PDB file of C-alpha atoms in Angstrom:
ATOM      1  CA  MET P   1      -0.209  52.874 -48.147  1.00 44.00           C
ATOM      2  CA  MET P   2      -3.555  52.450 -46.172  1.00 46.00           C
ATOM      3  CA  ALA P   3      -4.702  49.966 -48.976  1.00 45.00           C
ATOM      4  CA  THR P   4      -1.440  47.491 -48.100  1.00 48.00           C
ATOM      5  CA  GLY P   5      -2.969  48.035 -43.943  1.00 48.00           C
ATOM      6  CA  HIS P   6       0.972  48.949 -43.386  1.00 50.00           C
ATOM      7  CA  MET P   7      -0.505  52.529 -42.009  1.00 50.00           C
ATOM      8  CA  THR P   8      -2.921  50.487 -39.543  1.00 57.00           C
ATOM      9  CA  SER P   9       0.318  48.487 -38.299  1.00 64.00           C
ATOM     10  CA  LEU P  10       1.801  51.412 -38.023  1.00 63.00           C
ATOM     11  CA  MET P  11      -0.973  53.106 -35.699  1.00 66.00           C
ATOM     12  CA  LYS P  12      -1.509  50.236 -33.919  1.00 69.00           C
ATOM     13  CA  GLY P  13       1.837  49.968 -32.673  1.00 74.00           C
ATOM     14  CA  LEU P  14       1.958  53.551 -31.708  1.00 81.00           C
ATOM     15  CA  LEU P  15      -1.157  53.276 -29.492  1.00 84.00           C
ATOM     16  CA  VAL P  16       0.227  51.799 -26.037  1.00 87.00           C
ATOM     17  CA  PRO P  17       3.320  54.773 -26.718  1.00 89.00           C
ATOM     18  CA  LEU P  18       1.005  57.578 -27.025  1.00 91.00           C
ATOM     19  CA  CYS P  19      -0.892  56.382 -23.606  1.00 91.00           C
ATOM     20  CA  MET P  20       3.061  56.765 -22.357  1.00 92.00           C
ATOM     21  CA  TYR P  21       3.283  59.986 -23.161  1.00 93.00           C
ATOM     22  CA  VAL P  22       0.277  61.258 -22.411  1.00 93.00           C
ATOM     23  CA  ILE P  23       1.066  60.510 -18.337  1.00 94.00           C
ATOM     24  CA  LEU P  24       4.504  62.091 -18.769  1.00 93.00           C
ATOM     25  CA  ALA P  25       3.246  65.174 -20.181  1.00 93.00           C
ATOM     26  CA  VAL P  26       0.451  65.282 -17.841  1.00 93.00           C
ATOM     27  CA  SER P  27       2.623  64.253 -13.704  1.00 93.00           C
ATOM     28  CA  LEU P  28       5.157  66.182 -15.835  1.00 92.00           C
ATOM     29  CA  ASN P  29       2.706  69.857 -15.942  1.00 92.00           C
ATOM     30  CA  LEU P  30       2.151  68.600 -12.421  1.00 90.00           C
ATOM     31  CA  THR P  31       5.186  69.212 -11.280  1.00 89.00           C
ATOM     32  CA  VAL P  32       6.103  72.338 -13.912  1.00 89.00           C
ATOM     33  CA  GLY P  33       2.708  73.548 -14.091  1.00 87.00           C
ATOM     34  CA  ILE P  34       0.662  72.899 -10.589  1.00 88.00           C
ATOM     35  CA  LEU P  35       4.146  73.429  -8.601  1.00 87.00           C
ATOM     36  CA  GLY P  36       6.089  76.367 -10.833  1.00 85.00           C
ATOM     37  CA  GLU P  37       8.825  74.391 -10.580  1.00 85.00           C
ATOM     38  CA  LEU P  38      11.154  73.642 -13.661  1.00 84.00           C
ATOM     39  CA  SER P  39      12.944  69.830 -13.719  1.00 85.00           C
ATOM     40  CA  LEU P  40      14.495  68.073 -16.372  1.00 86.00           C
ATOM     41  CA  GLY P  41      15.134  64.532 -14.710  1.00 86.00           C
ATOM     42  CA  HIS P  42      11.413  62.795 -15.581  1.00 89.00           C
ATOM     43  CA  ALA P  43      13.314  60.528 -17.790  1.00 89.00           C
ATOM     44  CA  GLY P  44      14.960  59.574 -14.918  1.00 90.00           C
ATOM     45  CA  PHE P  45      11.989  58.545 -13.173  1.00 92.00           C
ATOM     46  CA  MET P  46      10.415  56.506 -16.123  1.00 92.00           C
ATOM     47  CA  CYS P  47      13.763  55.060 -16.196  1.00 92.00           C
ATOM     48  CA  VAL P  48      13.612  53.881 -12.490  1.00 92.00           C
ATOM     49  CA  GLY P  49      10.221  53.084 -13.306  1.00 92.00           C
ATOM     50  CA  ALA P  50      10.248  50.902 -16.383  1.00 92.00           C
ATOM     51  CA  PHE P  51      13.271  48.861 -15.036  1.00 91.00           C
ATOM     52  CA  SER P  52      11.802  48.290 -11.182  1.00 91.00           C
ATOM     53  CA  GLY P  53       8.941  46.564 -13.006  1.00 91.00           C
ATOM     54  CA  ALA P  54      10.346  44.607 -15.859  1.00 90.00           C
ATOM     55  CA  PHE P  55      12.421  43.389 -12.291  1.00 89.00           C
ATOM     56  CA  PHE P  56       9.452  42.241 -10.792  1.00 89.00           C
ATOM     57  CA  THR P  57       7.879  41.428 -13.602  1.00 90.00           C
ATOM     58  CA  LYS P  58      10.866  38.426 -14.582  1.00 87.00           C
ATOM     59  CA  LEU P  59      11.086  37.514 -10.923  1.00 85.00           C
ATOM     60  CA  THR P  60       8.271  36.474  -9.544  1.00 85.00           C
ATOM     61  CA  ALA P  61       7.634  34.648 -13.454  1.00 80.00           C
ATOM     62  CA  GLU P  62       7.220  30.706 -11.939  1.00 81.00           C
ATOM     63  CA  ALA P  63       6.175  32.116  -8.284  1.00 81.00           C
ATOM     64  CA  ILE P  64       3.027  34.298 -10.060  1.00 83.00           C
ATOM     65  CA  PRO P  65       2.135  32.368 -13.062  1.00 82.00           C
ATOM     66  CA  ASN P  66      -0.479  34.552 -14.747  1.00 84.00           C
ATOM     67  CA  LEU P  67       0.955  37.322 -17.034  1.00 85.00           C
ATOM     68  CA  GLN P  68      -1.472  40.045 -16.288  1.00 88.00           C
ATOM     69  CA  VAL P  69      -1.608  39.629 -12.169  1.00 88.00           C
ATOM     70  CA  ARG P  70       2.789  40.196 -12.535  1.00 90.00           C
ATOM     71  CA  PHE P  71       1.508  43.481 -15.001  1.00 90.00           C
ATOM     72  CA  ILE P  72      -0.777  44.888 -12.580  1.00 91.00           C
ATOM     73  CA  LEU P  73       2.309  43.988  -9.722  1.00 92.00           C
ATOM     74  CA  ALA P  74       4.519  46.098 -11.405  1.00 92.00           C
ATOM     75  CA  LEU P  75       2.917  48.625 -11.990  1.00 93.00           C
ATOM     76  CA  ILE P  76       2.168  49.372  -8.227  1.00 93.00           C
ATOM     77  CA  ILE P  77       5.788  48.782  -7.749  1.00 94.00           C
ATOM     78  CA  GLY P  78       7.013  50.577 -10.432  1.00 93.00           C
ATOM     79  CA  ALA P  79       5.272  53.630  -9.026  1.00 94.00           C
ATOM     80  CA  LEU P  80       6.546  52.911  -5.147  1.00 94.00           C
ATOM     81  CA  VAL P  81       9.599  52.743  -6.157  1.00 94.00           C
ATOM     82  CA  ALA P  82       9.742  56.067  -8.591  1.00 93.00           C
ATOM     83  CA  ALA P  83       7.671  58.082  -6.356  1.00 93.00           C
ATOM     84  CA  LEU P  84      10.512  56.940  -3.007  1.00 94.00           C
ATOM     85  CA  PHE P  85      13.100  58.411  -5.679  1.00 92.00           C
ATOM     86  CA  GLY P  86      10.635  61.104  -6.274  1.00 90.00           C
ATOM     87  CA  ILE P  87      11.311  61.635  -2.104  1.00 90.00           C
ATOM     88  CA  LEU P  88      15.086  61.167  -2.072  1.00 89.00           C
ATOM     89  CA  ILE P  89      15.199  63.586  -4.764  1.00 87.00           C
ATOM     90  CA  GLY P  90      12.976  66.241  -3.879  1.00 86.00           C
ATOM     91  CA  ILE P  91      14.130  66.621   0.288  1.00 85.00           C
ATOM     92  CA  PRO P  92      17.228  68.121  -0.482  1.00 83.00           C
ATOM     93  CA  VAL P  93      16.844  69.543  -4.740  1.00 80.00           C
ATOM     94  CA  LEU P  94      13.564  71.492  -3.637  1.00 76.00           C
ATOM     95  CA  ARG P  95      15.508  73.975  -2.111  1.00 77.00           C
ATOM     96  CA  LEU P  96      16.924  75.109  -5.101  1.00 74.00           C
ATOM     97  CA  ARG P  97      14.630  76.496  -7.441  1.00 71.00           C
ATOM     98  CA  GLY P  98      14.446  77.574 -11.447  1.00 68.00           C
ATOM     99  CA  ASP P  99      17.780  77.066 -12.844  1.00 75.00           C
ATOM    100  CA  TYR P 100      19.674  75.415 -10.269  1.00 81.00           C
ATOM    101  CA  LEU P 101      16.717  72.520  -9.902  1.00 81.00           C
ATOM    102  CA  ALA P 102      16.260  72.180 -13.351  1.00 82.00           C
ATOM    103  CA  ILE P 103      20.626  71.718 -13.247  1.00 86.00           C
ATOM    104  CA  VAL P 104      19.860  68.628 -10.736  1.00 85.00           C
ATOM    105  CA  THR P 105      17.213  67.387 -11.451  1.00 86.00           C
ATOM    106  CA  LEU P 106      19.142  66.540 -15.411  1.00 87.00           C
ATOM    107  CA  ALA P 107      21.777  65.620 -13.618  1.00 88.00           C
ATOM    108  CA  PHE P 108      19.574  63.155 -11.667  1.00 87.00           C
ATOM    109  CA  GLY P 109      18.308  61.517 -15.006  1.00 86.00           C
ATOM    110  CA  GLU P 110      21.858  60.572 -16.233  1.00 88.00           C
ATOM    111  CA  ILE P 111      23.141  58.949 -13.176  1.00 89.00           C
ATOM    112  CA  ILE P 112      19.856  57.095 -12.680  1.00 88.00           C
ATOM    113  CA  LYS P 113      20.689  55.683 -17.180  1.00 88.00           C
ATOM    114  CA  ASN P 114      25.250  55.378 -16.227  1.00 88.00           C
ATOM    115  CA  VAL P 115      24.150  53.639 -12.885  1.00 88.00           C
ATOM    116  CA  ILE P 116      21.566  51.014 -14.486  1.00 88.00           C
ATOM    117  CA  ASN P 117      23.521  50.473 -17.579  1.00 87.00           C
ATOM    118  CA  VAL P 118      27.029  49.041 -15.007  1.00 86.00           C
ATOM    119  CA  LEU P 119      24.741  46.858 -12.564  1.00 85.00           C
ATOM    120  CA  TYR P 120      24.443  43.390 -13.709  1.00 85.00           C
ATOM    121  CA  VAL P 121      21.589  41.674 -11.208  1.00 84.00           C
ATOM    122  CA  GLY P 122      21.292  37.754 -10.620  1.00 82.00           C
ATOM    123  CA  ALA P 123      18.758  36.219  -8.802  1.00 81.00           C
ATOM    124  CA  ASP P 124      18.543  32.129  -7.258  1.00 79.00           C
ATOM    125  CA  ALA P 125      18.358  30.419  -4.254  1.00 76.00           C
ATOM    126  CA  ASN P 126      20.031  32.811  -1.850  1.00 76.00           C
ATOM    127  CA  GLY P 127      17.852  36.049  -2.803  1.00 77.00           C
ATOM    128  CA  ILE P 128      19.137  38.494  -4.835  1.00 81.00           C
ATOM    129  CA  HIS P 129      22.629  39.820  -5.774  1.00 77.00           C
ATOM    130  CA  ILE P 130      23.748  42.571  -7.089  1.00 81.00           C
ATOM    131  CA  ALA P 131      27.824  43.178  -8.995  1.00 79.00           C
ATOM    132  CA  MET P 132      29.509  45.415 -10.742  1.00 79.00           C
ATOM    133  CA  LYS P 133      30.714  42.339 -12.914  1.00 78.00           C
ATOM    134  CA  LYS P 134      28.866  39.887 -14.553  1.00 75.00           C
ATOM    135  CA  ALA P 135      31.513  37.289 -13.388  1.00 73.00           C
ATOM    136  CA  ASP P 136      31.251  38.911  -9.879  1.00 73.00           C
ATOM    137  CA  LEU P 137      27.256  37.511  -9.404  1.00 76.00           C
ATOM    138  CA  ASN P 138      28.168  34.140  -8.049  1.00 75.00           C
ATOM    139  CA  LEU P 139      25.280  32.653  -9.369  1.00 75.00           C
ATOM    140  CA  GLN P 140      24.121  29.217  -7.818  1.00 73.00           C
ATOM    141  CA  GLU P 141      22.344  27.053 -10.592  1.00 73.00           C
ATOM    142  CA  GLY P 142      19.398  27.139 -11.504  1.00 70.00           C
ATOM    143  CA  GLY P 143      20.210  31.166 -11.003  1.00 75.00           C
ATOM    144  CA  GLN P 144      19.549  33.350 -13.174  1.00 80.00           C
ATOM    145  CA  VAL P 145      21.100  37.170 -14.525  1.00 81.00           C
ATOM    146  CA  ILE P 146      17.710  39.460 -14.603  1.00 81.00           C
ATOM    147  CA  ILE P 147      19.744  42.691 -15.162  1.00 82.00           C
ATOM    148  CA  GLU P 148      22.968  42.838 -17.794  1.00 82.00           C
ATOM    149  CA  GLY P 149      24.670  45.956 -17.988  1.00 77.00           C
ATOM    150  CA  ALA P 150      24.351  48.264 -20.879  1.00 80.00           C
ATOM    151  CA  LYS P 151      21.865  44.562 -22.319  1.00 84.00           C
ATOM    152  CA  GLY P 152      19.490  45.725 -20.273  1.00 82.00           C
ATOM    153  CA  ILE P 153      16.168  42.935 -19.785  1.00 84.00           C
ATOM    154  CA  THR P 154      15.871  40.662 -22.298  1.00 85.00           C
ATOM    155  CA  GLY P 155      12.222  38.510 -22.578  1.00 80.00           C
ATOM    156  CA  THR P 156      10.706  40.909 -20.723  1.00 83.00           C
ATOM    157  CA  PRO P 157       6.473  39.808 -21.529  1.00 84.00           C
ATOM    158  CA  LYS P 158       5.016  42.189 -23.585  1.00 85.00           C
ATOM    159  CA  ALA P 159       1.641  42.344 -21.628  1.00 84.00           C
ATOM    160  CA  ALA P 160       0.668  46.543 -22.030  1.00 85.00           C
ATOM    161  CA  THR P 161      -2.343  46.832 -23.925  1.00 86.00           C
ATOM    162  CA  PHE P 162      -4.256  50.121 -25.826  1.00 88.00           C
ATOM    163  CA  ALA P 163      -6.846  48.901 -22.961  1.00 90.00           C
ATOM    164  CA  ILE P 164      -4.760  49.309 -20.312  1.00 91.00           C
ATOM    165  CA  GLY P 165      -2.861  52.485 -21.584  1.00 91.00           C
ATOM    166  CA  ILE P 166      -6.122  53.388 -21.676  1.00 93.00           C
ATOM    167  CA  VAL P 167      -7.536  53.082 -17.983  1.00 93.00           C
ATOM    168  CA  LEU P 168      -3.648  54.103 -17.100  1.00 93.00           C
ATOM    169  CA  VAL P 169      -4.508  57.480 -19.129  1.00 94.00           C
ATOM    170  CA  LEU P 170      -7.242  58.098 -17.054  1.00 95.00           C
ATOM    171  CA  LEU P 171      -6.605  57.254 -13.378  1.00 94.00           C
ATOM    172  CA  THR P 172      -3.728  60.057 -14.124  1.00 93.00           C
ATOM    173  CA  LEU P 173      -6.227  62.261 -14.661  1.00 93.00           C
ATOM    174  CA  PHE P 174      -8.273  61.458 -12.195  1.00 94.00           C
ATOM    175  CA  ILE P 175      -5.233  61.970  -9.606  1.00 93.00           C
ATOM    176  CA  VAL P 176      -3.823  64.623 -11.482  1.00 92.00           C
ATOM    177  CA  LEU P 177      -7.292  66.451 -11.432  1.00 92.00           C
ATOM    178  CA  ASN P 178      -8.416  65.777  -8.307  1.00 93.00           C
ATOM    179  CA  LEU P 179      -4.790  66.474  -6.199  1.00 91.00           C
ATOM    180  CA  MET P 180      -5.885  69.990  -8.348  1.00 89.00           C
ATOM    181  CA  ASN P 181      -8.849  70.726  -7.322  1.00 90.00           C
ATOM    182  CA  SER P 182      -8.371  69.738  -3.690  1.00 90.00           C
ATOM    183  CA  ARG P 183      -7.337  71.801  -0.545  1.00 90.00           C
ATOM    184  CA  SER P 184      -3.669  70.583  -1.384  1.00 89.00           C
ATOM    185  CA  GLY P 185      -4.038  71.043  -4.813  1.00 88.00           C
ATOM    186  CA  ARG P 186      -4.883  74.958  -3.621  1.00 90.00           C
ATOM    187  CA  ALA P 187      -1.917  74.483  -0.925  1.00 90.00           C
ATOM    188  CA  ILE P 188       0.526  73.678  -3.508  1.00 89.00           C
ATOM    189  CA  MET P 189      -1.128  76.027  -6.726  1.00 90.00           C
ATOM    190  CA  ALA P 190      -0.461  79.118  -4.427  1.00 90.00           C
ATOM    191  CA  ILE P 191       3.185  77.733  -3.180  1.00 87.00           C
ATOM    192  CA  ARG P 192       3.423  78.423  -6.543  1.00 86.00           C
ATOM    193  CA  ASP P 193       1.901  81.993  -6.953  1.00 87.00           C
ATOM    194  CA  ASN P 194       3.406  83.842  -4.170  1.00 85.00           C
ATOM    195  CA  ARG P 195       6.277  81.625  -2.043  1.00 84.00           C
ATOM    196  CA  ILE P 196       6.463  84.140   0.680  1.00 86.00           C
ATOM    197  CA  ALA P 197       2.181  85.211   0.890  1.00 87.00           C
ATOM    198  CA  ALA P 198       1.283  81.317   1.383  1.00 86.00           C
ATOM    199  CA  GLU P 199       4.114  80.375   4.055  1.00 85.00           C
ATOM    200  CA  SER P 200       2.843  83.991   6.314  1.00 87.00           C
ATOM    201  CA  VAL P 201      -0.488  81.637   6.013  1.00 87.00           C
ATOM    202  CA  GLY P 202       0.898  78.388   7.808  1.00 84.00           C
ATOM    203  CA  ILE P 203       1.460  76.380   4.491  1.00 85.00           C
ATOM    204  CA  ASN P 204       3.886  73.953   4.538  1.00 87.00           C
ATOM    205  CA  ILE P 205       6.380  74.651   2.095  1.00 87.00           C
ATOM    206  CA  THR P 206       8.591  71.525   1.945  1.00 85.00           C
ATOM    207  CA  LYS P 207       5.073  68.785   2.734  1.00 87.00           C
ATOM    208  CA  TYR P 208       3.163  69.938  -0.557  1.00 89.00           C
ATOM    209  CA  LYS P 209       6.215  70.781  -2.721  1.00 88.00           C
ATOM    210  CA  LEU P 210       7.355  67.422  -1.774  1.00 90.00           C
ATOM    211  CA  MET P 211       4.286  65.219  -2.346  1.00 90.00           C
ATOM    212  CA  ALA P 212       3.544  67.031  -5.733  1.00 90.00           C
ATOM    213  CA  PHE P 213       7.104  66.218  -6.549  1.00 90.00           C
ATOM    214  CA  SER P 214       6.529  62.114  -5.805  1.00 92.00           C
ATOM    215  CA  ILE P 215       3.494  62.097  -6.864  1.00 93.00           C
ATOM    216  CA  SER P 216       4.561  63.004 -10.528  1.00 93.00           C
ATOM    217  CA  ALA P 217       7.306  60.909  -9.779  1.00 93.00           C
ATOM    218  CA  SER P 218       5.165  58.253  -9.032  1.00 94.00           C
ATOM    219  CA  LEU P 219       2.816  58.916 -12.799  1.00 94.00           C
ATOM    220  CA  ALA P 220       6.662  58.733 -14.697  1.00 94.00           C
ATOM    221  CA  GLY P 221       7.090  55.281 -12.950  1.00 93.00           C
ATOM    222  CA  VAL P 222       4.229  53.687 -14.322  1.00 94.00           C
ATOM    223  CA  ALA P 223       4.890  55.304 -17.229  1.00 93.00           C
ATOM    224  CA  GLY P 224       8.129  53.532 -17.418  1.00 92.00           C
ATOM    225  CA  VAL P 225       6.516  50.024 -16.507  1.00 93.00           C
ATOM    226  CA  LEU P 226       3.862  50.182 -19.676  1.00 93.00           C
ATOM    227  CA  TYR P 227       7.133  51.557 -22.098  1.00 91.00           C
ATOM    228  CA  ALA P 228       9.004  48.195 -20.265  1.00 90.00           C
ATOM    229  CA  HIS P 229       5.310  46.275 -21.084  1.00 89.00           C
ATOM    230  CA  ASN P 230       5.862  47.137 -24.743  1.00 88.00           C
ATOM    231  CA  LEU P 231       8.917  46.220 -25.600  1.00 84.00           C
ATOM    232  CA  SER P 232      10.742  42.157 -25.688  1.00 80.00           C
ATOM    233  CA  SER P 233      14.061  44.118 -24.330  1.00 83.00           C
ATOM    234  CA  LEU P 234      15.115  46.934 -22.361  1.00 85.00           C
ATOM    235  CA  ALA P 235      18.106  49.123 -21.861  1.00 85.00           C
ATOM    236  CA  ALA P 236      18.713  52.455 -20.586  1.00 83.00           C
ATOM    237  CA  THR P 237      20.245  54.502 -23.370  1.00 83.00           C
ATOM    238  CA  PRO P 238      20.155  57.932 -24.098  1.00 82.00           C
ATOM    239  CA  LYS P 239      17.690  57.331 -26.234  1.00 82.00           C
ATOM    240  CA  SER P 240      15.198  56.189 -24.474  1.00 83.00           C
ATOM    241  CA  PHE P 241      15.748  57.289 -20.931  1.00 86.00           C
ATOM    242  CA  GLY P 242      18.710  60.735 -21.958  1.00 83.00           C
ATOM    243  CA  TYR P 243      17.990  63.942 -21.117  1.00 82.00           C
ATOM    244  CA  ASN P 244      16.678  64.717 -24.595  1.00 84.00           C
ATOM    245  CA  MET P 245      13.883  61.983 -23.113  1.00 87.00           C
ATOM    246  CA  SER P 246      12.770  64.192 -20.259  1.00 86.00           C
ATOM    247  CA  ILE P 247      13.365  67.524 -22.930  1.00 85.00           C
ATOM    248  CA  MET P 248      10.787  65.705 -25.695  1.00 85.00           C
ATOM    249  CA  ILE P 249       8.605  65.920 -21.817  1.00 88.00           C
ATOM    250  CA  LEU P 250       8.516  68.531 -21.171  1.00 87.00           C
ATOM    251  CA  VAL P 251       7.917  70.519 -25.100  1.00 85.00           C
ATOM    252  CA  TYR P 252       4.757  68.686 -24.883  1.00 87.00           C
ATOM    253  CA  VAL P 253       3.686  70.872 -21.281  1.00 88.00           C
ATOM    254  CA  VAL P 254       5.394  74.062 -22.948  1.00 84.00           C
ATOM    255  CA  LEU P 255       3.285  73.017 -26.441  1.00 82.00           C
ATOM    256  CA  GLY P 256      -0.348  72.663 -24.856  1.00 81.00           C
ATOM    257  CA  GLY P 257       0.094  75.469 -22.095  1.00 79.00           C
ATOM    258  CA  ILE P 258       1.735  75.181 -18.815  1.00 82.00           C
ATOM    259  CA  GLY P 259      -0.668  74.057 -16.106  1.00 82.00           C
ATOM    260  CA  ASN P 260      -3.554  73.629 -19.020  1.00 84.00           C
ATOM    261  CA  ILE P 261      -3.767  68.993 -18.325  1.00 87.00           C
ATOM    262  CA  ARG P 262      -6.190  69.414 -21.675  1.00 87.00           C
ATOM    263  CA  GLY P 263      -3.647  70.738 -23.533  1.00 85.00           C
ATOM    264  CA  SER P 264      -0.397  68.672 -22.263  1.00 87.00           C
ATOM    265  CA  ILE P 265      -2.882  65.878 -23.972  1.00 89.00           C
ATOM    266  CA  ILE P 266      -3.551  66.940 -27.366  1.00 87.00           C
ATOM    267  CA  ALA P 267       0.100  68.564 -27.684  1.00 86.00           C
ATOM    268  CA  ALA P 268       1.781  64.674 -27.021  1.00 88.00           C
ATOM    269  CA  VAL P 269      -0.873  63.409 -29.028  1.00 88.00           C
ATOM    270  CA  ILE P 270       0.146  65.459 -31.919  1.00 85.00           C
ATOM    271  CA  LEU P 271       3.534  65.813 -31.747  1.00 83.00           C
ATOM    272  CA  THR P 272       3.474  61.957 -31.000  1.00 84.00           C
ATOM    273  CA  LEU P 273       1.504  60.600 -34.176  1.00 83.00           C
ATOM    274  CA  LEU P 274       3.011  63.516 -36.471  1.00 78.00           C
ATOM    275  CA  PRO P 275       6.286  62.821 -36.956  1.00 74.00           C
ATOM    276  CA  GLU P 276       5.288  58.582 -38.484  1.00 75.00           C
ATOM    277  CA  LEU P 277       2.053  60.528 -40.530  1.00 72.00           C
ATOM    278  CA  LEU P 278       4.362  62.462 -42.668  1.00 70.00           C
ATOM    279  CA  ARG P 279       7.355  59.637 -43.114  1.00 70.00           C
ATOM    280  CA  GLY P 280       5.268  59.674 -46.223  1.00 67.00           C
ATOM    281  CA  LEU P 281       7.015  63.325 -47.045  1.00 66.00           C
ATOM    282  CA  ASN P 282      10.913  61.673 -46.365  1.00 65.00           C
ATOM    283  CA  ASN P 283      12.098  65.022 -47.617  1.00 69.00           C
ATOM    284  CA  TYR P 284      10.121  67.344 -45.558  1.00 68.00           C
ATOM    285  CA  ARG P 285       8.641  65.645 -42.930  1.00 65.00           C
ATOM    286  CA  MET P 286      10.877  67.402 -39.646  1.00 67.00           C
ATOM    287  CA  LEU P 287      10.057  71.295 -41.443  1.00 75.00           C
ATOM    288  CA  ILE P 288       7.045  70.795 -41.256  1.00 73.00           C
ATOM    289  CA  TYR P 289       7.620  69.331 -37.712  1.00 70.00           C
ATOM    290  CA  ALA P 290       8.935  72.386 -37.191  1.00 75.00           C
ATOM    291  CA  VAL P 291       6.524  74.557 -38.211  1.00 77.00           C
ATOM    292  CA  VAL P 292       3.547  73.368 -36.339  1.00 73.00           C
ATOM    293  CA  LEU P 293       5.527  73.593 -33.384  1.00 73.00           C
ATOM    294  CA  ILE P 294       6.335  77.617 -33.740  1.00 77.00           C
ATOM    295  CA  VAL P 295       3.262  77.529 -34.557  1.00 76.00           C
ATOM    296  CA  MET P 296       1.469  75.907 -31.430  1.00 72.00           C
ATOM    297  CA  MET P 297       3.861  77.888 -29.595  1.00 71.00           C
ATOM    298  CA  LEU P 298       2.409  81.157 -30.617  1.00 74.00           C
ATOM    299  CA  PHE P 299      -1.007  80.150 -30.703  1.00 72.00           C
ATOM    300  CA  ASN P 300      -0.628  79.272 -27.370  1.00 67.00           C
ATOM    301  CA  SER P 301       1.538  82.012 -25.674  1.00 68.00           C
ATOM    302  CA  ALA P 302       1.659  84.792 -28.616  1.00 70.00           C
ATOM    303  CA  PRO P 303      -0.820  87.807 -26.300  1.00 78.00           C
ATOM    304  CA  LYS P 304      -2.516  88.647 -29.750  1.00 78.00           C
ATOM    305  CA  ALA P 305      -3.032  85.078 -30.537  1.00 75.00           C
ATOM    306  CA  ILE P 306      -5.424  84.274 -26.746  1.00 76.00           C
ATOM    307  CA  ALA P 307      -6.799  87.738 -26.981  1.00 81.00           C
ATOM    308  CA  MET P 308      -7.850  86.689 -30.571  1.00 81.00           C
ATOM    309  CA  ARG P 309      -8.527  83.043 -29.004  1.00 76.00           C
ATOM    310  CA  GLU P 310     -10.572  84.548 -26.267  1.00 81.00           C
ATOM    311  CA  ARG P 311     -12.877  87.341 -28.888  1.00 84.00           C
ATOM    312  CA  ILE P 312     -13.207  83.682 -30.541  1.00 82.00           C
ATOM    313  CA  MET P 313     -14.977  82.023 -27.251  1.00 80.00           C
ATOM    314  CA  GLU P 314     -17.044  85.256 -26.671  1.00 82.00           C
ATOM    315  CA  LYS P 315     -18.759  85.219 -29.603  1.00 81.00           C
ATOM    316  CA  PHE P 316     -19.524  81.958 -29.359  1.00 80.00           C
ATOM    317  CA  ARG P 317     -20.604  81.282 -26.307  1.00 79.00           C
ATOM    318  CA  LYS P 318     -22.954  84.703 -27.114  1.00 78.00           C
ATOM    319  CA  LYS P 319     -24.370  82.973 -29.492  1.00 76.00           C
ATOM    320  CA  ASN P 320     -24.959  79.603 -27.726  1.00 75.00           C
ATOM    321  CA  ALA P 321     -27.188  82.078 -24.743  1.00 73.00           C
ATOM    322  CA  LYS P 322     -29.224  83.163 -27.549  1.00 74.00           C
ATOM    323  CA  GLU P 323     -30.084  80.416 -28.843  1.00 73.00           C
ATOM    324  CA  ALA P 324     -30.841  78.851 -25.406  1.00 69.00           C
ATOM    325  CA  ALA P 325     -33.160  81.547 -24.600  1.00 62.00           C
TER     326      ALA P 325
END
């Protein structure tokens, strides 16, 4: 397969999605690991970012001829729109905890996907028109339909590259790690560890929870814009933006270790590449994938595995100390 170049082209096709999944895993870890709240609506924020970014790129095709400039602006718009939705959803939802929060965020993701599937959005000289039926748009001559209900957006330029993806991954890590090590990050982690104690020392619970949730949503929006500009057509399908996508992102976070940013990156990379690398073993592909999931879960979460890891790391530290001496 390597000799024919098939694997090479397959790997090239996976590079941008790889960056996208890493951004999604790291951003969700901000909500689940650092804030300590279970969110299952991450695909919804990704969907909002994807459609707002792709809509802007198509709408400004004549006004801004330079594709890269349009794409950078689309990334900013996707992040801002997703952050806005994060704030709007976060204000009522973050009063809930545990399973209730998970159910409401899951419902949000499904609502967003279904709303986009029935929306028709067009633009002409009079501005932007929104309707539930294509015939009701009443566009003037020269106007264009950008979002066509279940068909979504077609003809999105392929502006996403691996280089841009890597830059966005580094930017995501910079934002998340700086937040974690900042005063705000310590306040967020204090809320996660003991909400009552945090409130008793004057930490504004709502402010910091909303901050973490909206930053997480905006980064998911950036991943959505990257996803939208890696395809020629964008549709709000259950596969792309359904609850299975949200659960898959959560799997990356849980397997990598909740609150462990490095673990999220490793889990996202391994679990994205593994099904494709095992495609030759068609009969056993999903069996091996399931075994790897179980092994990773045990390695990261089982008390004996954690103790064994710590013993091995201690031996390495002692060895390095002796060599240094």
